[in-house]
GROMACS .gro file of C-alpha atoms in nm:
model
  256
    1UNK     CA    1  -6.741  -3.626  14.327
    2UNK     CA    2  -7.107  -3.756  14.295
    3UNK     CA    3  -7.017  -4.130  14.367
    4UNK     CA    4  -7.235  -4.446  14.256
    5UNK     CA    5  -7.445  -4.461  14.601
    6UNK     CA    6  -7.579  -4.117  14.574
    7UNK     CA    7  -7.676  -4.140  14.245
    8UNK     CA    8  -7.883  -4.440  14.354
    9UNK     CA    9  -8.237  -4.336  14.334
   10UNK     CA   10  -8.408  -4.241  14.673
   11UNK     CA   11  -8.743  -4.398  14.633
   12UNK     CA   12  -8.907  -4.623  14.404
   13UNK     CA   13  -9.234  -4.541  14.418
   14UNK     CA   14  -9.423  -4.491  14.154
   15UNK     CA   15  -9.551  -4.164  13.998
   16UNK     CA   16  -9.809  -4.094  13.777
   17UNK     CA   17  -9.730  -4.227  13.405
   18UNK     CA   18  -9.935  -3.954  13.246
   19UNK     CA   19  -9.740  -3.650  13.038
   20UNK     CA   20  -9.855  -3.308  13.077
   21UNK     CA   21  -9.739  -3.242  12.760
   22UNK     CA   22 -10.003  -3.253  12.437
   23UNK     CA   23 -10.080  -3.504  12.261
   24UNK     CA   24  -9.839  -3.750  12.443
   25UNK     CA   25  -9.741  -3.941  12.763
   26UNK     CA   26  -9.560  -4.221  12.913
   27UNK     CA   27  -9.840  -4.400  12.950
   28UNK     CA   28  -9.898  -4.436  12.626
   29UNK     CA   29  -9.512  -4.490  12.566
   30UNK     CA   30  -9.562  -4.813  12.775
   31UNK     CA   31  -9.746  -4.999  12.512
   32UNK     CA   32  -9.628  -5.282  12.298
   33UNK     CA   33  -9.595  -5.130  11.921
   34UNK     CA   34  -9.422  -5.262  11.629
   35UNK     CA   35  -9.012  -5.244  11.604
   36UNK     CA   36  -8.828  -5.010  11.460
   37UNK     CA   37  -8.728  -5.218  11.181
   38UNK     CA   38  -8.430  -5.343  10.946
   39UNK     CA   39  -8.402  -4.977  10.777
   40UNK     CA   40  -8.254  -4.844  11.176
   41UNK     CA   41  -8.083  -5.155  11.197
   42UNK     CA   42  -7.904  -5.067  10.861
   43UNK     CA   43  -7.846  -4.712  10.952
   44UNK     CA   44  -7.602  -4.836  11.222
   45UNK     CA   45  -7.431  -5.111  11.058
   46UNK     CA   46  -7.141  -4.856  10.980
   47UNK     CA   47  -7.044  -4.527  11.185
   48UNK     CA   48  -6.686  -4.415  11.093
   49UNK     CA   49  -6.669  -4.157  11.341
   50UNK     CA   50  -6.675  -4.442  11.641
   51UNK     CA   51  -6.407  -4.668  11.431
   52UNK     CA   52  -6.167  -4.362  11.401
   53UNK     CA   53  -6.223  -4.275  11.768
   54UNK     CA   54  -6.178  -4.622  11.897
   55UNK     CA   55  -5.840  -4.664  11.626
   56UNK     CA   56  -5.704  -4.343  11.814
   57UNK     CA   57  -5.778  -4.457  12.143
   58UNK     CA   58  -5.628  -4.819  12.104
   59UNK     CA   59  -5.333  -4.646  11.919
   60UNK     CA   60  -5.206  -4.547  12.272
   61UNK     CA   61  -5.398  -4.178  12.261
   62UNK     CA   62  -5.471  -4.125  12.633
   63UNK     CA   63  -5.727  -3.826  12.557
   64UNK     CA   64  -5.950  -4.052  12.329
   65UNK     CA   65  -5.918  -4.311  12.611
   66UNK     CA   66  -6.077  -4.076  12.888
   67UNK     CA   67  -6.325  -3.978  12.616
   68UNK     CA   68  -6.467  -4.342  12.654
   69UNK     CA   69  -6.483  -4.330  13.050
   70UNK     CA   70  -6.836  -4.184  13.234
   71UNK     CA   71  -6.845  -3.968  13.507
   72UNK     CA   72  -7.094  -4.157  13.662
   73UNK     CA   73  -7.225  -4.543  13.608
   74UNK     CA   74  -7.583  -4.674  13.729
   75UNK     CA   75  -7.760  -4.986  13.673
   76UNK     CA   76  -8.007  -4.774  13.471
   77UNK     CA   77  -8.226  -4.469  13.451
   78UNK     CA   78  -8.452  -4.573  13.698
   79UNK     CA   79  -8.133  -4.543  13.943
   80UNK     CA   80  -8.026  -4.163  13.826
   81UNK     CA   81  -8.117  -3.900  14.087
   82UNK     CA   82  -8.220  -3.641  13.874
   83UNK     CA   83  -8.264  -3.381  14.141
   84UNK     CA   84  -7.927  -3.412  14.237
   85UNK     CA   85  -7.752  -3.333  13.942
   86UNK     CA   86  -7.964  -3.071  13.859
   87UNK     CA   87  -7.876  -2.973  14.250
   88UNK     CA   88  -7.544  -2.969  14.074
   89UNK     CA   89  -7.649  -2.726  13.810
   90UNK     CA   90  -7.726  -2.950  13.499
   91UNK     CA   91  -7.974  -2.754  13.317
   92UNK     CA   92  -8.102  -3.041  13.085
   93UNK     CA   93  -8.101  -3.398  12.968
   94UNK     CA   94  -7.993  -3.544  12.647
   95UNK     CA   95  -8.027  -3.974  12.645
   96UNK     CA   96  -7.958  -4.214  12.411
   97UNK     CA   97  -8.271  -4.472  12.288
   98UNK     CA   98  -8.158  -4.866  12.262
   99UNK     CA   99  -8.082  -4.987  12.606
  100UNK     CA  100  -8.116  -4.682  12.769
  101UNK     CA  101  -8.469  -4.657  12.699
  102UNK     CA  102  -8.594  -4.934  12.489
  103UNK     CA  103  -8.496  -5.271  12.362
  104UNK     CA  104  -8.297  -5.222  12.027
  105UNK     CA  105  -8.519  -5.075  11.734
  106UNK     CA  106  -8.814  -5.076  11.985
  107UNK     CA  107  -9.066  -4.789  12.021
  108UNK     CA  108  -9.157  -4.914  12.340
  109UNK     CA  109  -9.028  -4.774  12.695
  110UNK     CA  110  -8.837  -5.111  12.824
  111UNK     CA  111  -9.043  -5.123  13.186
  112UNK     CA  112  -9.283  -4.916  13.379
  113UNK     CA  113  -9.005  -4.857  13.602
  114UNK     CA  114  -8.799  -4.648  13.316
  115UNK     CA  115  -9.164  -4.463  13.210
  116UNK     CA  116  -9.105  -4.358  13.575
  117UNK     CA  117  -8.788  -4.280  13.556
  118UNK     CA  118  -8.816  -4.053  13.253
  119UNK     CA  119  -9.113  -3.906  13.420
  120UNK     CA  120  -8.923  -3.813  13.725
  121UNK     CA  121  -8.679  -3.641  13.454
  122UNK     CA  122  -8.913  -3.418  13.269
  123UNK     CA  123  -9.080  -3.322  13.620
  124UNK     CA  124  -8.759  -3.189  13.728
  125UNK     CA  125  -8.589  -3.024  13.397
  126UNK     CA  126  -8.916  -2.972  13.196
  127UNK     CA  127  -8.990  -3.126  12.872
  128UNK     CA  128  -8.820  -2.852  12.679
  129UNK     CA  129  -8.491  -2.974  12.818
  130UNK     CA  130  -8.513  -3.315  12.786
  131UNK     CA  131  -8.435  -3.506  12.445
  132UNK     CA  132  -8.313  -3.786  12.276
  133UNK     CA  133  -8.018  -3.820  12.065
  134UNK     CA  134  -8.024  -4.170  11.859
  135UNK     CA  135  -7.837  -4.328  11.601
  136UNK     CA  136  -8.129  -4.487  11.456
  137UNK     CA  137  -8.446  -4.249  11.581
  138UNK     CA  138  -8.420  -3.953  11.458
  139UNK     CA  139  -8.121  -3.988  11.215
  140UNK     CA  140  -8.182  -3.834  10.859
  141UNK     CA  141  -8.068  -4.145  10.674
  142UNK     CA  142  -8.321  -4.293  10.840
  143UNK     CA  143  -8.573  -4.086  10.906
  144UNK     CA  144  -8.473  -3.818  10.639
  145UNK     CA  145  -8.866  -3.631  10.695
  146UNK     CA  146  -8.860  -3.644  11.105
  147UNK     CA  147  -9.164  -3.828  11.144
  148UNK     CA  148  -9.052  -4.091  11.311
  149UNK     CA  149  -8.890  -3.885  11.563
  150UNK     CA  150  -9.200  -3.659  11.581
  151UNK     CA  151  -9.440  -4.012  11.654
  152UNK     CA  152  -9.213  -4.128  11.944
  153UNK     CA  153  -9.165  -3.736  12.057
  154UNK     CA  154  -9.607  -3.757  12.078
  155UNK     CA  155  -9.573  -4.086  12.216
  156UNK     CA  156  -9.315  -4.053  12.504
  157UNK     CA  157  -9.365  -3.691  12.617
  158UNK     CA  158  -9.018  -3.578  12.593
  159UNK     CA  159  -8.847  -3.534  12.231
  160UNK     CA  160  -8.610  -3.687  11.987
  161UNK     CA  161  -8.375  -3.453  11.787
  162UNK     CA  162  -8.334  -3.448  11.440
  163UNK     CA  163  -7.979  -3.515  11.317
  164UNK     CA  164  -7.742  -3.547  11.010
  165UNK     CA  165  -7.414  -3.724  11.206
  166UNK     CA  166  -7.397  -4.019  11.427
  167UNK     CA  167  -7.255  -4.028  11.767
  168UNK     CA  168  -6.947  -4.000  11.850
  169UNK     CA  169  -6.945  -3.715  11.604
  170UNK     CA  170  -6.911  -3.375  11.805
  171UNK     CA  171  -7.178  -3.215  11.497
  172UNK     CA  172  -7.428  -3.486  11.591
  173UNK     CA  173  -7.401  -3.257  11.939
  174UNK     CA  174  -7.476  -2.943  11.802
  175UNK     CA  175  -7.802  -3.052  11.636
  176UNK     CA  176  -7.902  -3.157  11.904
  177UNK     CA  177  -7.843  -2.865  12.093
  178UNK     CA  178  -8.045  -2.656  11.882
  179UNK     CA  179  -8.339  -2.806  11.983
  180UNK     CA  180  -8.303  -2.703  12.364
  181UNK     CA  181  -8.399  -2.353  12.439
  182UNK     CA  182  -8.190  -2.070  12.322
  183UNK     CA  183  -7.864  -2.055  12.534
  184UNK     CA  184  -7.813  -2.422  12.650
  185UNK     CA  185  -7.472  -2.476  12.738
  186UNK     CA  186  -7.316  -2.821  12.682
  187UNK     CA  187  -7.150  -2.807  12.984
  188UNK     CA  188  -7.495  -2.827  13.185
  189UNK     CA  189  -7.630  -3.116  12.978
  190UNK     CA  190  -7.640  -3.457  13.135
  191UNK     CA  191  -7.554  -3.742  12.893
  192UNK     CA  192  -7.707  -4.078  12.995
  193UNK     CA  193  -7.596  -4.441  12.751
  194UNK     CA  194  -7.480  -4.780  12.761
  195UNK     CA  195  -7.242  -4.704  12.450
  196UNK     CA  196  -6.874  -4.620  12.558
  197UNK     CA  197  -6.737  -4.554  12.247
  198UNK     CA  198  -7.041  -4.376  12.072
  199UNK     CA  199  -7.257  -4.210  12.351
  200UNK     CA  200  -6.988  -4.160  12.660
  201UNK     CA  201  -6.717  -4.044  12.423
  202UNK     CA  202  -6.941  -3.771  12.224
  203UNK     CA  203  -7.083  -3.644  12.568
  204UNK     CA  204  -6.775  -3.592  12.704
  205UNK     CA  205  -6.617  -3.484  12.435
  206UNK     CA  206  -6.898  -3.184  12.421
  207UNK     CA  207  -6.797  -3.088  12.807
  208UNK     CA  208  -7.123  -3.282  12.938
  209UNK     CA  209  -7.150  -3.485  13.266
  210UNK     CA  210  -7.202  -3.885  13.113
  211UNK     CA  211  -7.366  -4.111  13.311
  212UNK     CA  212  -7.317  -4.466  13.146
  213UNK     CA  213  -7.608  -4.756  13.201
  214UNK     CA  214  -7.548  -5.089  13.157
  215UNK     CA  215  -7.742  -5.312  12.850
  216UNK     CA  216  -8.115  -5.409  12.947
  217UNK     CA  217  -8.107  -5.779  13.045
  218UNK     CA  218  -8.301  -6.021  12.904
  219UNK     CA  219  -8.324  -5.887  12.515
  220UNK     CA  220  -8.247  -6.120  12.262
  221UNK     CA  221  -7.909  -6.157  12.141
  222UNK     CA  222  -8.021  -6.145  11.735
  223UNK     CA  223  -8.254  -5.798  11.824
  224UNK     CA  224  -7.939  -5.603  11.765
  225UNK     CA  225  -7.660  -5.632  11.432
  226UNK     CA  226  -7.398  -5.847  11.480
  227UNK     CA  227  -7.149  -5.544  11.428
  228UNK     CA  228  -7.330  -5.376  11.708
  229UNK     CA  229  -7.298  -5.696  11.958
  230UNK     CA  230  -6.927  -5.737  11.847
  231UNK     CA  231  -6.837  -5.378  11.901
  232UNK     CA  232  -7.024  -5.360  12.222
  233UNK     CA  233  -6.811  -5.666  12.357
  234UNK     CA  234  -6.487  -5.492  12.224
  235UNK     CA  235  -6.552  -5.181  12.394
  236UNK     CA  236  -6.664  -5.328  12.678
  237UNK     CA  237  -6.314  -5.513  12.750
  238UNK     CA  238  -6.074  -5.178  12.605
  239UNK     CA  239  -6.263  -4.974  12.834
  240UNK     CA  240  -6.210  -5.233  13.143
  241UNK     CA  241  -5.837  -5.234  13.043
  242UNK     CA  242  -5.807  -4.907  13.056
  243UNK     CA  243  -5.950  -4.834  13.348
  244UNK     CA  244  -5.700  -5.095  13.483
  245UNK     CA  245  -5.460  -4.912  13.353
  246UNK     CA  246  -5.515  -4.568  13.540
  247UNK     CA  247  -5.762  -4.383  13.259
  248UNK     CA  248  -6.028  -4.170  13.420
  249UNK     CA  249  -6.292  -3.983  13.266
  250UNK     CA  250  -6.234  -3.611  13.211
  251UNK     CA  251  -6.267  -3.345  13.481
  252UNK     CA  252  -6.592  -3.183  13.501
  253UNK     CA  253  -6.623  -2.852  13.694
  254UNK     CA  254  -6.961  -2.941  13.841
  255UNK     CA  255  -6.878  -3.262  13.962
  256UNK     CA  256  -6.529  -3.125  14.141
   0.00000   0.00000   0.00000
């Protein structure tokens, strides 16, 4: 199995922030711009789909329990070696936005080091196969025309999907599929998020390889809902038991 120390990244130099893609960039993505706003702060304030997985899992259901466990767990982007797992034969990329990119409800790539990062990742996948799958950016009850996800697509050089369900919802998965070129099995999509019980659980519950980052440091406690902070700190200690307990994450044939 790929284990934490190889997945560290090889280098941290830095490479060019500029997209090749139209109209967009990292560069660009690097700027300060305004917050997302209370609306995407609403839009996660409830997700039933994570409270039913999380009842099942506590309810003594082992499978629900490995659904929550990654494959892999960095520090961050900026230490995923994208080469490798594609090495590995991952075909594409699909991330999730607060704390994995940006601060919560943030437009705003969290460092220069994770504009490099991401540029490292459409380098080696190409943009096509690289997208973001939020429960704020991108969802329809929040962003029920796309523009929003079409502005940050422009603005980071990689793009968000358009969806209808929130994460952990396996149909959340399929949208986002569709917008990866014809033929994209789920199976050779990477999964990178800090959320065990929304983003971890939905990728692996698709048959993709999750890689799990840990919460930026230094953002301010009142930037995210206070069901978001308590859930986070509840998932963060059922997932530690379990572990403690013997759970692993689900086998993965590329990763054997």
């Amino acid at each position: 199995s790929i284990s934490k120390k190889r997945m560290a990244s090889a280098s941290m130099s830095s490479v060019s922030a500029r997209s090749s893609a139209s109209g967009g960039g990292f560069s660009r993505a690097f700027r300060i711009s305004a917050s997302f706003g209370s609306a995407a702060a609403a839009s996660q304030s409830w997700n039933a789909a994570g409270v039913t997985l999380a009842a099942r899992a506590i309810l003594f259901d082992n499978k629900a329990r490995s659904l929550t466990l990654p494959h892999i767990q960095v520090k961050s982007v900026v230490d995923v070696d994208w080469s490798l797992l594609k090495q590995r034969g991952m075909t594409g990329v699909l991330l999730d936005k607060d704390h994995t990119l940006t601060a919560p409800y943030s437009d705003e790539l969290y460092s220069k080091e994770v504009a490099d990062a991401m540029s490292r990742c459409v380098t080696c996948f190409g943009r096509e196969n690289v997208w973001v799958l939020s429960n704020s950016a991108g969802l329809r009850s929040y962003d029920p025309h796309g523009h929003e996800a079409a502005r940050l697509s422009n603005l980071w050089g990689f793009g968000v999907a358009t969806h209808t369900y929130r994460k952990p919802d396996p149909r959340c998965i399929d949208e986002a599929l569709q917008a990866f070129p014809a033929g994209t099995e789920a199976s050779r999509v990477v999964f990178v998020g800090d959320r065990s019980l929304t983003d971890v659980a939905v990728g692996n519950a698709a048959g993709m390889v999750t890689v799990q980052v840990s919460p930026f440091p230094g953002v301010r406690a009142d930037a995210e809902s206070l069901t978001t902070r308590f859930s986070r700190r509840v998932e963060q200690c059922l997932t530690s038991m379990w572990r403690g307990q013997g759970a692993q994450a689900p086998t993965h044939p590329f990763l054997v």
